[in-house]
CSV table of C-alpha atoms in Angstrom, one decimal:
chain,number,residue,atom,x,y,z
I,80,MET,CA,-31.8,-19.4,37.9
I,81,ALA,CA,-32.2,-22.0,35.1
I,82,LYS,CA,-29.2,-22.2,32.6
I,83,GLY,CA,-29.7,-21.1,28.8
I,84,LYS,CA,-29.2,-23.5,26.2
I,85,ASN,CA,-25.8,-21.9,25.3
I,86,GLN,CA,-24.0,-21.5,28.2
I,87,LYS,CA,-20.9,-23.0,26.5
I,88,PHE,CA,-20.2,-19.7,24.7
I,89,LYS,CA,-20.7,-17.4,27.5
I,90,LEU,CA,-17.3,-16.2,27.8
I,91,TYR,CA,-17.6,-15.7,23.9
I,92,ARG,CA,-20.3,-13.9,23.6
I,93,LEU,CA,-19.5,-11.8,26.6
I,94,ALA,CA,-16.2,-10.6,24.7
I,95,GLN,CA,-18.3,-10.0,21.5
I,96,ILE,CA,-20.9,-7.8,23.5
I,97,MET,CA,-18.2,-5.6,25.3
I,98,LEU,CA,-16.1,-5.5,22.0
I,99,GLU,CA,-18.7,-4.2,19.9
I,100,LYS,CA,-21.0,-2.3,22.1
I,101,THR,CA,-18.7,-0.3,24.6
I,102,ASP,CA,-15.7,2.0,24.0
I,103,GLU,CA,-14.3,5.1,26.1
I,104,ASP,CA,-17.4,6.8,25.7
I,105,HIS,CA,-19.9,3.9,25.7
I,106,PHE,CA,-20.6,1.6,28.3
I,107,LEU,CA,-23.2,-1.0,29.6
I,108,THR,CA,-24.4,-1.7,33.2
I,109,MET,CA,-24.7,-5.4,34.6
I,110,ALA,CA,-28.3,-5.7,34.1
I,111,GLU,CA,-27.6,-4.5,30.4
I,112,ILE,CA,-24.9,-7.1,30.1
I,113,LYS,CA,-27.5,-9.6,31.8
I,114,GLU,CA,-30.1,-8.2,28.7
I,115,GLU,CA,-27.5,-8.6,25.8
I,116,LEU,CA,-26.5,-12.3,26.8
I,117,ALA,CA,-30.1,-13.5,27.1
I,118,ARG,CA,-30.5,-12.5,23.5
I,119,TYR,CA,-27.8,-15.6,22.6
I,120,GLU,CA,-30.0,-17.6,25.3
I,121,ILE,CA,-27.5,-17.3,27.8
I,122,THR,CA,-27.8,-16.7,31.6
I,123,ALA,CA,-25.7,-15.0,34.3
I,124,GLU,CA,-26.0,-14.2,37.8
I,125,ARG,CA,-24.2,-11.1,39.0
I,126,LYS,CA,-21.5,-12.6,40.9
I,127,SER,CA,-20.2,-14.8,38.1
I,128,LEU,CA,-20.2,-11.8,35.6
I,129,TYR,CA,-17.7,-10.1,37.6
I,130,ASN,CA,-15.5,-13.1,37.3
I,131,ASP,CA,-16.3,-13.6,33.7
I,132,LEU,CA,-15.1,-10.0,33.0
I,133,ARG,CA,-12.1,-10.2,34.7
I,134,ASP,CA,-11.4,-13.6,32.7
I,135,LEU,CA,-11.8,-11.5,29.7
I,136,GLU,CA,-8.4,-10.2,30.1
I,137,VAL,CA,-6.9,-13.8,29.5
I,138,LEU,CA,-7.8,-13.1,26.2
I,139,GLY,CA,-6.3,-9.7,26.0
I,140,ILE,CA,-9.6,-7.8,26.7
I,141,GLU,CA,-9.4,-5.2,29.5
I,142,VAL,CA,-12.2,-4.3,30.8
I,143,ALA,CA,-13.2,-1.4,33.5
I,144,GLY,CA,-15.7,-0.4,35.6
I,145,GLU,CA,-16.7,2.8,37.1
I,146,PRO,CA,-19.3,4.3,39.7
I,147,CYS,CA,-22.8,5.3,38.1
I,148,GLY,CA,-25.5,6.3,40.3
I,149,GLY,CA,-25.8,3.5,42.8
I,150,GLY,CA,-23.8,0.9,40.7
I,151,TYR,CA,-21.0,0.3,38.0
I,152,ARG,CA,-20.9,0.7,34.2
I,153,TYR,CA,-18.3,-1.1,32.4
I,154,HIS,CA,-16.5,-0.7,29.2
I,155,VAL,CA,-13.6,-2.0,27.0
I,156,VAL,CA,-10.6,0.1,28.0
I,157,GLU,CA,-7.7,-0.6,25.5
I,158,ARG,CA,-8.2,-2.2,21.8
I,159,PRO,CA,-5.1,-3.7,19.9
I,160,PHE,CA,-5.8,-0.5,17.3
I,161,GLU,CA,-6.6,3.1,18.0
I,162,ILE,CA,-9.4,5.1,16.1
I,163,PRO,CA,-7.0,6.8,14.5
I,164,GLU,CA,-4.7,4.0,13.7
I,165,LEU,CA,-7.9,2.7,11.9
I,166,LYS,CA,-8.6,5.4,10.4
I,167,LEU,CA,-5.3,5.7,9.1
I,168,LEU,CA,-5.2,2.1,7.7
I,169,VAL,CA,-8.7,2.6,6.0
I,170,ASP,CA,-7.6,5.6,4.1
I,171,VAL,CA,-4.2,3.7,3.0
I,172,ILE,CA,-6.5,0.6,1.7
I,173,GLN,CA,-8.8,3.3,-0.1
I,174,SER,CA,-6.4,5.1,-1.8
I,175,SER,CA,-4.6,2.1,-2.8
I,176,LYS,CA,-5.2,2.0,-6.5
I,177,PHE,CA,-3.6,-1.5,-6.9
I,178,ILE,CA,-6.6,-3.1,-4.7
I,179,THR,CA,-10.2,-3.1,-6.4
I,180,ALA,CA,-13.1,-1.4,-5.1
I,181,ARG,CA,-14.5,-4.7,-4.1
I,182,LYS,CA,-11.8,-5.7,-2.0
I,183,SER,CA,-11.4,-2.9,-0.6
I,184,ASN,CA,-14.7,-2.9,0.6
I,185,GLN,CA,-14.2,-6.1,2.2
I,186,LEU,CA,-10.9,-5.3,3.9
I,187,ILE,CA,-12.4,-2.2,5.1
I,188,ALA,CA,-15.2,-4.0,6.8
I,189,LYS,CA,-12.8,-6.3,8.9
I,190,LEU,CA,-11.1,-3.3,10.1
I,191,GLU,CA,-14.6,-2.1,11.4
I,192,LYS,CA,-15.1,-5.4,13.4
I,193,LEU,CA,-11.7,-4.1,15.3
I,194,ALA,CA,-13.6,-1.1,16.6
I,195,SER,CA,-17.1,-0.7,18.6
I,196,LYS,CA,-20.1,-0.3,16.5
I,197,TYR,CA,-20.0,3.4,17.6
I,198,GLU,CA,-16.7,4.1,16.5
I,199,ALA,CA,-17.4,1.7,13.3
I,200,SER,CA,-19.5,4.5,11.9
I,201,ALA,CA,-16.6,6.9,12.3
I,202,LEU,CA,-14.3,4.5,9.8
I,203,GLN,CA,-17.3,4.5,7.2
I,204,ARG,CA,-17.1,8.1,7.0
I,205,GLN,CA,-13.6,7.6,5.8
I,206,VAL,CA,-14.2,5.4,3.0
I,207,PHE,CA,-15.6,7.4,0.1
I,208,VAL,CA,-12.8,8.9,-1.9
I,209,ALA,CA,-14.5,10.8,-5.2
I,210,GLY,CA,-12.9,9.8,-8.6
I,211,ARG,CA,-10.7,7.1,-7.4
I,212,ILE,CA,-9.4,5.2,-10.0
I,213,LYS,CA,-8.8,1.3,-8.9
I,214,THR,CA,-7.4,-1.6,-10.3
I,215,MET,CA,-9.6,-4.1,-12.0
I,216,ASN,CA,-7.3,-7.2,-11.5
I,217,GLU,CA,-9.0,-9.1,-8.6
I,218,THR,CA,-5.8,-11.2,-8.1
I,219,ILE,CA,-3.6,-8.9,-7.2
I,220,TYR,CA,-4.6,-9.3,-3.6
I,221,TYR,CA,-3.8,-13.1,-4.1
I,222,ASN,CA,-0.6,-12.5,-6.3
I,223,VAL,CA,1.2,-10.5,-3.5
I,224,ASP,CA,0.6,-13.5,-1.2
I,225,THR,CA,2.2,-16.0,-3.8
I,226,ILE,CA,4.9,-13.9,-4.4
I,227,HIS,CA,5.9,-13.7,-0.7
I,228,GLY,CA,5.3,-17.3,-0.5
I,229,ALA,CA,7.8,-18.3,-3.2
I,230,ILE,CA,10.2,-15.7,-1.8
I,231,ALA,CA,10.1,-17.6,1.8
I,232,LYS,CA,10.5,-20.8,-0.4
I,233,ASN,CA,13.3,-19.8,-2.2
I,234,ARG,CA,11.6,-20.6,-5.5
I,235,LYS,CA,11.1,-19.1,-8.9
I,236,ILE,CA,7.6,-18.1,-10.2
I,237,HIS,CA,5.9,-18.5,-13.5
I,238,PHE,CA,3.6,-16.0,-14.8
I,239,GLN,CA,2.1,-14.1,-17.9
I,240,TYR,CA,1.8,-10.6,-18.2
I,241,TYR,CA,-0.4,-8.5,-20.0
I,242,GLN,CA,-0.8,-4.7,-21.2
I,243,TRP,CA,-3.8,-2.4,-22.1
I,244,ASN,CA,-4.3,-2.0,-26.0
I,245,VAL,CA,-6.3,0.8,-27.5
I,246,LYS,CA,-9.2,-1.0,-27.7
I,247,LYS,CA,-9.1,-1.2,-23.8
I,248,GLU,CA,-8.6,-5.0,-24.0
I,249,MET,CA,-6.0,-7.1,-21.9
I,250,GLU,CA,-3.3,-8.1,-24.6
I,251,LEU,CA,-0.8,-10.7,-23.1
I,252,ARG,CA,2.7,-10.0,-23.9
I,253,HIS,CA,5.5,-12.2,-25.4
I,254,GLY,CA,2.3,-14.0,-27.1
I,255,GLY,CA,1.2,-15.4,-24.3
I,256,ALA,CA,4.5,-16.9,-23.2
I,257,TYR,CA,5.0,-17.5,-19.4
I,258,TYR,CA,7.9,-15.0,-17.5
I,259,HIS,CA,10.4,-17.3,-15.4
I,260,ILE,CA,11.6,-14.9,-12.6
I,261,SER,CA,13.5,-15.1,-9.4
I,262,PRO,CA,11.5,-13.1,-6.9
I,263,TRP,CA,13.7,-10.9,-4.5
I,264,GLY,CA,11.3,-8.6,-3.4
I,265,LEU,CA,8.6,-5.9,-3.7
I,266,SER,CA,8.4,-2.6,-4.1
I,267,TRP,CA,5.8,0.5,-4.1
I,268,ASP,CA,6.4,3.4,-6.3
I,269,ALA,CA,3.9,5.9,-7.8
I,270,GLU,CA,0.7,4.3,-6.2
I,271,ASN,CA,1.6,0.5,-8.2
I,272,TYR,CA,3.0,-2.6,-6.4
I,273,TYR,CA,6.3,-4.1,-8.3
I,274,LEU,CA,7.8,-7.1,-8.3
I,275,VAL,CA,11.7,-7.0,-8.2
I,276,GLY,CA,13.5,-10.2,-9.3
I,277,TYR,CA,16.1,-11.5,-11.4
I,278,ASP,CA,15.5,-12.7,-15.0
I,279,SER,CA,18.2,-15.6,-15.5
I,280,ASP,CA,17.9,-15.7,-19.3
I,281,ALA,CA,18.7,-11.5,-19.8
I,282,GLU,CA,21.2,-12.0,-16.6
I,283,GLN,CA,19.4,-8.6,-14.8
I,284,ILE,CA,17.4,-7.3,-12.4
I,285,LYS,CA,13.7,-6.6,-13.6
I,286,HIS,CA,10.3,-5.2,-12.2
I,287,TYR,CA,7.1,-5.9,-13.2
I,288,ARG,CA,3.8,-4.2,-12.2
I,289,VAL,CA,2.0,-7.1,-9.8
I,290,ASP,CA,-1.1,-6.2,-11.1
I,291,LYS,CA,-0.6,-7.1,-14.7
I,292,MET,CA,0.7,-10.4,-13.5
I,293,LEU,CA,-1.8,-13.2,-14.4
I,294,LYS,CA,-1.8,-17.2,-13.3
I,295,ILE,CA,1.3,-16.9,-11.2
I,296,THR,CA,2.6,-20.2,-10.1
I,297,LEU,CA,5.4,-21.7,-8.0
I,298,SER,CA,8.4,-23.2,-9.7
I,299,GLU,CA,10.3,-26.1,-8.7
I,300,GLU,CA,13.7,-24.5,-9.7
I,301,ALA,CA,15.4,-22.4,-6.5
I,302,ARG,CA,15.7,-18.6,-7.0
I,303,GLU,CA,18.6,-17.4,-8.8
I,304,GLY,CA,20.4,-14.1,-8.8
I,305,LYS,CA,21.4,-13.9,-5.0
I,306,GLU,CA,24.7,-12.3,-5.9
I,307,PHE,CA,22.9,-9.5,-7.1
I,308,PHE,CA,20.4,-9.0,-4.4
I,309,GLN,CA,22.9,-9.6,-1.7
I,310,LYS,CA,24.7,-6.3,-2.3
I,311,LEU,CA,21.6,-4.4,-3.6
I,312,ASP,CA,19.6,-2.0,-1.1
I,313,MET,CA,15.9,-2.4,-2.2
I,314,ALA,CA,15.0,1.2,-0.6
I,315,ALA,CA,17.9,2.8,-2.3
I,316,TYR,CA,17.0,0.7,-5.6
I,317,ALA,CA,13.4,2.2,-5.5
I,318,LYS,CA,14.7,5.7,-4.8
I,319,LYS,CA,17.0,5.7,-7.7
I,320,SER,CA,14.2,4.5,-10.0
I,321,PHE,CA,11.7,6.7,-11.6
I,322,GLY,CA,8.1,5.2,-11.9
I,323,MET,CA,10.2,1.7,-11.6
I,324,TYR,CA,11.5,2.2,-15.2
I,325,GLY,CA,14.8,0.9,-15.7
I,326,GLY,CA,18.1,2.6,-17.2
I,327,LYS,CA,21.9,3.2,-16.7
I,328,GLU,CA,22.9,4.3,-13.1
I,329,GLU,CA,24.5,7.5,-13.0
I,330,ALA,CA,25.8,9.9,-10.2
I,331,VAL,CA,23.9,13.2,-11.6
I,332,LYS,CA,24.7,16.5,-10.2
I,333,LEU,CA,21.9,19.2,-10.4
I,334,LEU,CA,21.8,22.6,-9.8
I,335,VAL,CA,18.7,23.5,-8.1
I,336,LYS,CA,16.6,26.9,-6.5
I,337,ASN,CA,16.6,27.0,-3.2
I,338,ASP,CA,12.6,26.9,-3.0
I,339,LEU,CA,12.6,23.2,-4.7
I,340,ALA,CA,14.8,21.8,-1.7
I,341,GLY,CA,11.9,19.9,-0.2
I,342,VAL,CA,11.1,18.3,-3.7
I,343,ILE,CA,14.7,17.0,-3.6
I,344,ILE,CA,14.4,15.9,0.1
I,345,ASP,CA,10.9,14.4,-0.6
I,346,ARG,CA,12.3,12.1,-3.6
I,347,PHE,CA,16.2,11.7,-2.5
I,348,GLY,CA,15.6,11.7,1.5
I,349,LYS,CA,17.5,13.9,4.0
I,350,ASP,CA,20.7,12.2,3.5
I,351,VAL,CA,21.6,14.1,0.6
I,352,MET,CA,24.6,16.6,0.7
I,353,MET,CA,22.8,20.0,-0.6
I,354,VAL,CA,25.9,22.6,-1.2
I,355,PRO,CA,25.2,26.2,-1.7
I,356,ALA,CA,25.9,27.6,-5.3
I,357,ASP,CA,24.7,31.3,-4.5
I,358,GLU,CA,22.3,32.9,-2.6
I,359,ALA,CA,19.5,31.6,-4.7
I,360,ARG,CA,20.7,28.0,-5.8
I,361,PHE,CA,22.3,24.9,-4.4
I,362,THR,CA,24.0,21.4,-6.1
I,363,VAL,CA,23.2,18.3,-5.1
I,364,LYS,CA,24.7,14.6,-6.4
I,365,VAL,CA,22.2,12.0,-6.8
I,366,ASP,CA,22.4,8.4,-8.0
I,367,VAL,CA,19.6,7.7,-10.3
I,368,GLN,CA,18.7,5.4,-13.0
I,369,VAL,CA,18.6,7.9,-16.1
I,370,SER,CA,15.6,7.2,-18.0
I,371,GLY,CA,12.8,8.8,-19.8
I,372,GLN,CA,10.8,9.2,-16.7
I,373,PHE,CA,13.9,11.0,-14.8
I,374,LEU,CA,14.0,13.3,-17.7
I,375,GLY,CA,10.5,14.3,-17.6
I,376,TRP,CA,10.7,14.7,-13.9
I,377,ILE,CA,13.5,17.1,-14.4
I,378,PHE,CA,11.2,18.9,-17.5
I,379,ALA,CA,8.5,19.4,-14.9
I,380,LEU,CA,10.1,21.3,-12.6
I,381,GLY,CA,10.6,23.8,-15.1
I,382,ASP,CA,13.8,26.6,-14.9
I,383,GLY,CA,14.0,25.5,-11.0
I,384,VAL,CA,16.3,22.5,-12.1
I,385,GLU,CA,19.3,22.2,-14.2
I,386,ILE,CA,21.7,18.8,-15.1
I,387,LEU,CA,25.1,19.8,-14.7
I,388,GLY,CA,26.6,16.4,-15.3
I,389,PRO,CA,27.6,14.1,-16.3
I,390,PRO,CA,27.8,15.3,-19.9
I,391,SER,CA,26.5,12.2,-21.3
I,392,VAL,CA,23.3,12.9,-19.3
I,393,ARG,CA,23.3,16.2,-20.2
I,394,ALA,CA,23.7,15.6,-24.1
I,395,ARG,CA,20.9,13.2,-23.4
I,396,MET,CA,18.6,15.9,-22.2
I,397,ASN,CA,19.6,18.2,-24.8
I,398,GLN,CA,18.5,15.3,-27.3
I,399,GLU,CA,15.1,15.1,-25.8
I,400,ILE,CA,14.5,18.9,-25.7
I,401,LEU,CA,15.5,18.9,-29.8
I,402,ARG,CA,13.1,15.8,-30.2
I,403,LEU,CA,10.4,17.5,-28.4
I,404,ALA,CA,11.1,21.3,-30.2
I,405,ASP,CA,10.6,19.3,-33.6
I,406,ARG,CA,7.6,17.3,-32.7
I,407,TYR,CA,5.7,20.5,-31.6
I,408,LYS,CA,7.6,23.0,-34.1
I,409,GLY,CA,5.3,24.8,-37.0
I,410,GLU,CA,3.1,27.4,-37.6
I,411,GLU,CA,1.3,29.1,-34.7
I,412,MET,CA,-2.0,27.5,-34.3
I,413,GLU,CA,-5.2,29.4,-34.8
I,414,GLU,CA,-7.2,29.9,-31.2
I,415,ASN,CA,-9.9,27.7,-32.5
I,416,ASP,CA,-7.1,24.8,-33.3
I,417,ARG,CA,-5.8,25.5,-29.2
I,418,ILE,CA,-9.6,24.8,-28.4
C-alpha cells in the first residue's frame, strides 16, 4: 500500500479522530478509522493501527475495543474531564459577571474541544443564560494573570482605577493618577473579582474590583505589608466583609429566628456557634467589618434578625433607621404618585 504524504502526522491525527468522533456512546470500526485517516491523506494497515491505538496510551488516551458483528469497534474510554464536569465549568464561565460575553464564548469553545463532537453539542445547550449582565472590560482576563504574576514575583503593581458617571462614561478616579499597591491575593465576592492588597501610603489593607482596574503594570519595587498578611486569613477576611466594603471589625451578637439558620450558615459557615435563646430564636456571635452593606444585609432580613451588641453597632443601626425614616417621612402619597 502506497503511503500517504502526511504519514508523519499519523498518530496525531489518529488521536484527534478518536477524541473528536468517539465517546461512551459512539464508536468507530477499523474500516471507519482508516477512512477518517484517508481524509488527511494518511494510509494505514489494520495491523499497524492496532499498535497505534495502543500507542495512544502514551499520550494519555485510553482506547478500548468491543465486539461488534464479526469484528470490533473502538472508542475513547476516559478523558481528563467528564461531561458533568465540563458542564459545570461552562456554567461557571457563563455566569461569571467579570468575564465578557466574547471571552466567555471563546473559553467555552475551548472547553468543547475536550469533549467529542457529540458531547460538545450538550455543552452548547448549556451556554445561553437570558439577561445575564457581563462586564464590558475585556482586559480583566489578563489583569488577573498580571496580578498573579506580580504576587509570584513579589512585586508591586501600578494601575488606574475608574468608576461610571451618570453619562454612562468611564471616569478615572483620582484624576487618572496611578495607584501603587502591593498585591497579596484575589477574592471573589458578590459575582465580582477583587484584588486585596496593601496601600503603603495609607498603611492599610485595601481592595479593588479587578474589572475596574486599567493599565496594570509591574513595578520594580518589592511588595510591602507582609506583616499584615502573615496574620490574615484571606477566606475569613472575605467572609467578614460585605460586598468587599471595608469597616471596623467587630464581634457582633445577633438574635436570629430559627428559620433563618440557613442564611447564617450560608454567610458565616457551619463553624459558628448558634445558642438557643428560646423556642423560636437563637443567638450567634460573628466577626464582621461593620459597614453600610452589613447594616443593609440586616435590614433585608427584616424582623428575623436583631443586633444585640455591641452598643456602638446598635447605635449605628439606630442612626441609619432614623436617617431613612427622615428621608421617607411626609404625607402619604396618592395612588398615582406611587405608580
